[in-house]
Coordinates of N, CA and C in Angstrom, one line a residue:
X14 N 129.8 77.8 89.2 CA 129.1 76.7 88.6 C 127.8 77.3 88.0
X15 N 127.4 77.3 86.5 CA 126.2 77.5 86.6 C 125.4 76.3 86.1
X16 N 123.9 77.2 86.4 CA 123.1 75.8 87.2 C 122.5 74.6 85.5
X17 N 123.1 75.3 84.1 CA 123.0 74.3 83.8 C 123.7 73.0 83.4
X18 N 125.0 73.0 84.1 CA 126.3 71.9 84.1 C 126.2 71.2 85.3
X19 N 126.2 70.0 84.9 CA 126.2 68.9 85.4 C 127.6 68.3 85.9
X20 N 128.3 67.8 87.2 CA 129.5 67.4 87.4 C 129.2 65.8 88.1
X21 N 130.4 65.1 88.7 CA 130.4 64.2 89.1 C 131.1 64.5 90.4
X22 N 130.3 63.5 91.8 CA 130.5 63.8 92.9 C 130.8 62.4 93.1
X23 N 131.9 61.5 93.8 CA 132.4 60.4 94.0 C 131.2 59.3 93.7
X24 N 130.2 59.3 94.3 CA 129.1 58.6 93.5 C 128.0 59.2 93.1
X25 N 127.6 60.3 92.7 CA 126.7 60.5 91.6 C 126.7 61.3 90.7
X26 N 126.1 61.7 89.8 CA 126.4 62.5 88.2 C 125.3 63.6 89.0
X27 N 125.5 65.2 89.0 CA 124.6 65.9 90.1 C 124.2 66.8 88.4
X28 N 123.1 67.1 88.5 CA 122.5 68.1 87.9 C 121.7 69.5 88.7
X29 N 122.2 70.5 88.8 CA 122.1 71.5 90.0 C 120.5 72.3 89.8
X30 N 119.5 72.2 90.7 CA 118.1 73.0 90.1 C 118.7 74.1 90.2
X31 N 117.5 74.8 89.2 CA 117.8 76.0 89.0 C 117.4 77.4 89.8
X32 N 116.4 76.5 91.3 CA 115.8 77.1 92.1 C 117.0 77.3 93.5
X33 N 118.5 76.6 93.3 CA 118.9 76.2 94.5 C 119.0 78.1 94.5
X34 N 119.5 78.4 95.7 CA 120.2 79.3 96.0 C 121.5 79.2 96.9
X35 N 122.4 78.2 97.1 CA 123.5 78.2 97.5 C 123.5 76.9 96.8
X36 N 124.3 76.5 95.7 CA 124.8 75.4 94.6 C 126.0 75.5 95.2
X37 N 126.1 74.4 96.1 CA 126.9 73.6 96.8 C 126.4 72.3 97.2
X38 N 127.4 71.2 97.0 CA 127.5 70.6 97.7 C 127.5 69.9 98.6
X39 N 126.6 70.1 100.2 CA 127.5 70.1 101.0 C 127.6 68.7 102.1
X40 N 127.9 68.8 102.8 CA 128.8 67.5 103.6 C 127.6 66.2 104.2
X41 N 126.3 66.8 104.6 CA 125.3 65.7 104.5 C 124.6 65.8 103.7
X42 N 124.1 64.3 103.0 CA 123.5 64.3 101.9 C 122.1 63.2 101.6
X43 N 121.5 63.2 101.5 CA 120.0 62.2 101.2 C 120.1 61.8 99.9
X44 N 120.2 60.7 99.5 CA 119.5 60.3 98.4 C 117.6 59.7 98.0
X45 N 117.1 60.6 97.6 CA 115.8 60.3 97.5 C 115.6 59.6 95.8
X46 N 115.0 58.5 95.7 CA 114.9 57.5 94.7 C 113.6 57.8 93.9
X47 N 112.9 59.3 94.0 CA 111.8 59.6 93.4 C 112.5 60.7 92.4
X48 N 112.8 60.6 91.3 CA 113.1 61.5 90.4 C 112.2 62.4 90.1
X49 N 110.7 62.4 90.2 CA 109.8 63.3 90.1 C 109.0 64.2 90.8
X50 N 110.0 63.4 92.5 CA 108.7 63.8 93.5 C 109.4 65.5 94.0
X51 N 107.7 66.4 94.6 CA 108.2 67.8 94.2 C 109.1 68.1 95.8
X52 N 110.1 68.6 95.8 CA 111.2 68.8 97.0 C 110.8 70.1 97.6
X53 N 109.9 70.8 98.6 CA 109.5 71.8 98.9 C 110.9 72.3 100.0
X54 N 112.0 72.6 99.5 CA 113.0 72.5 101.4 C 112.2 73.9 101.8
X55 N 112.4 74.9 101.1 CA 111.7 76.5 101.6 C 111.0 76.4 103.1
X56 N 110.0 75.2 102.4 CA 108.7 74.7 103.8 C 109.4 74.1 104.6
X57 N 110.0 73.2 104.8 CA 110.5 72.4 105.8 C 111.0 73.2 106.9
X58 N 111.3 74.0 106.9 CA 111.5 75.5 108.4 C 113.4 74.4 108.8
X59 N 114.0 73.9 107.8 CA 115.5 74.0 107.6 C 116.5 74.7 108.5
X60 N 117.1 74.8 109.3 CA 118.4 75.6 109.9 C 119.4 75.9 109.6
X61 N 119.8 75.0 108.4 CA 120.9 75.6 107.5 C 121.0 75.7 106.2
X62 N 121.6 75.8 105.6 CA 122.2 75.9 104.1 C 121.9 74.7 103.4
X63 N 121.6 74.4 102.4 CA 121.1 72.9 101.7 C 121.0 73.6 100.2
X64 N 120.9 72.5 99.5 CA 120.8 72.5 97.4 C 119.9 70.9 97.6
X65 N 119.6 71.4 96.2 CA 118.7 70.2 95.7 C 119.1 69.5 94.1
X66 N 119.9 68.2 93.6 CA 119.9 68.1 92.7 C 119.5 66.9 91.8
X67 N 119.1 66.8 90.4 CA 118.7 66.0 90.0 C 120.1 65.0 90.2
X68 N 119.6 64.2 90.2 CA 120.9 62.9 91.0 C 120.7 61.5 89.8
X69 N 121.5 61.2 89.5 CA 122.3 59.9 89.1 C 123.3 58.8 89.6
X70 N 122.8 58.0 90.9 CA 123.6 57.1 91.1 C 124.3 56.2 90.5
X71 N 126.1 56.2 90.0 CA 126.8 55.7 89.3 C 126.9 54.4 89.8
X72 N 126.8 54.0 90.8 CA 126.8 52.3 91.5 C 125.7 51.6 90.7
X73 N 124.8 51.8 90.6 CA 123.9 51.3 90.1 C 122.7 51.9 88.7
X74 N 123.4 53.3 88.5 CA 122.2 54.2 87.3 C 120.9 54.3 87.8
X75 N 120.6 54.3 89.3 CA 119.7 55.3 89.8 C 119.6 56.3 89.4
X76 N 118.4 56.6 89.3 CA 117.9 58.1 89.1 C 117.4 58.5 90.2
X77 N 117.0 59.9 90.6 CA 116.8 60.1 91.9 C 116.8 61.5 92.1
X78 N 116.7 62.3 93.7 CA 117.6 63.4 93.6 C 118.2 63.5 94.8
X79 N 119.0 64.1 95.1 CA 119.9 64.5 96.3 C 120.0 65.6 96.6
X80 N 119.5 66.0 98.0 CA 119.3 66.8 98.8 C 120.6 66.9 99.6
X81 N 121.4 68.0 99.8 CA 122.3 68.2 100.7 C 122.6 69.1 101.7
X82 N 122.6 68.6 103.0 CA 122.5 70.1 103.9 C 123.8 70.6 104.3
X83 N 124.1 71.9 105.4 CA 125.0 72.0 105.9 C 125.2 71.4 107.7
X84 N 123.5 71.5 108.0 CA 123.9 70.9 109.1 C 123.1 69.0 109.5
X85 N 123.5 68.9 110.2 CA 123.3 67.3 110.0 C 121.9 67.2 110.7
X86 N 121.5 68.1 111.9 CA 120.2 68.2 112.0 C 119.3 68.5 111.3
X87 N 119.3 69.2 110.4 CA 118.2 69.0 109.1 C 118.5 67.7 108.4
X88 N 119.1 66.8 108.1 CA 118.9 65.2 107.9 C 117.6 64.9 108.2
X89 N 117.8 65.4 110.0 CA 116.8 64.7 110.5 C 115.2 64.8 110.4
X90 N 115.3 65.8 110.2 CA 114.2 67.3 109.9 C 113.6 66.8 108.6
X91 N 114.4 66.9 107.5 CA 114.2 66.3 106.4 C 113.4 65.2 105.9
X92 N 114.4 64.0 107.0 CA 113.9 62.6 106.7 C 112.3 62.5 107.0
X93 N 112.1 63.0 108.4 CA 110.5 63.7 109.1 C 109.6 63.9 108.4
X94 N 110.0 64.8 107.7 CA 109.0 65.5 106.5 C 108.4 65.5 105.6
X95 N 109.4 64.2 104.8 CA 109.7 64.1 103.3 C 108.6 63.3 103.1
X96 N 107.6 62.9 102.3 CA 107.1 62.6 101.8 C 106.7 62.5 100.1
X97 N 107.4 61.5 99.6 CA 107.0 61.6 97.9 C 105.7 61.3 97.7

């Protein structure tokens, strides 16, 4: 995939940054409702694998972005942190 194509994920239209370095997917996911706010994961001290993308919720045409990790403890880590 490169990072300037855009796909659809059962609910949202993902646009992939161009900073991710593992453009995946993966199985837990955040939707954050600030389209502009800046996503530092690097800093967050993370444990696994995660992407960051500009996000489009199709339910409703949110804009947003979506953070996805591989492990579910960074959810938690994340949620902690996050401040827009």
């Amino acid at each position: 995939m490169q990072s300037s194509k855009s796909f659809t994920s059962g609910d949202y239209q993902l646009y992939p940054s161009p900073r991710n370095t593992h453009r995946i997917l993966f199985e837990h996911q955040v939707f954050v409702p600030h389209p502009y706010a800046l996503i530092d994961l690097p800093a967050m001290g993370l444990q696994g694998r995660y992407s960051l993308f500009a996000a489009s919720r199709l339910a409703d045409n949110k804009q947003g972005q979506l953070v996805s990790f591989e492990n579910e403890a960074d959810v938690t880590l994340f949620n902690a942190k996050f401040e827009p």
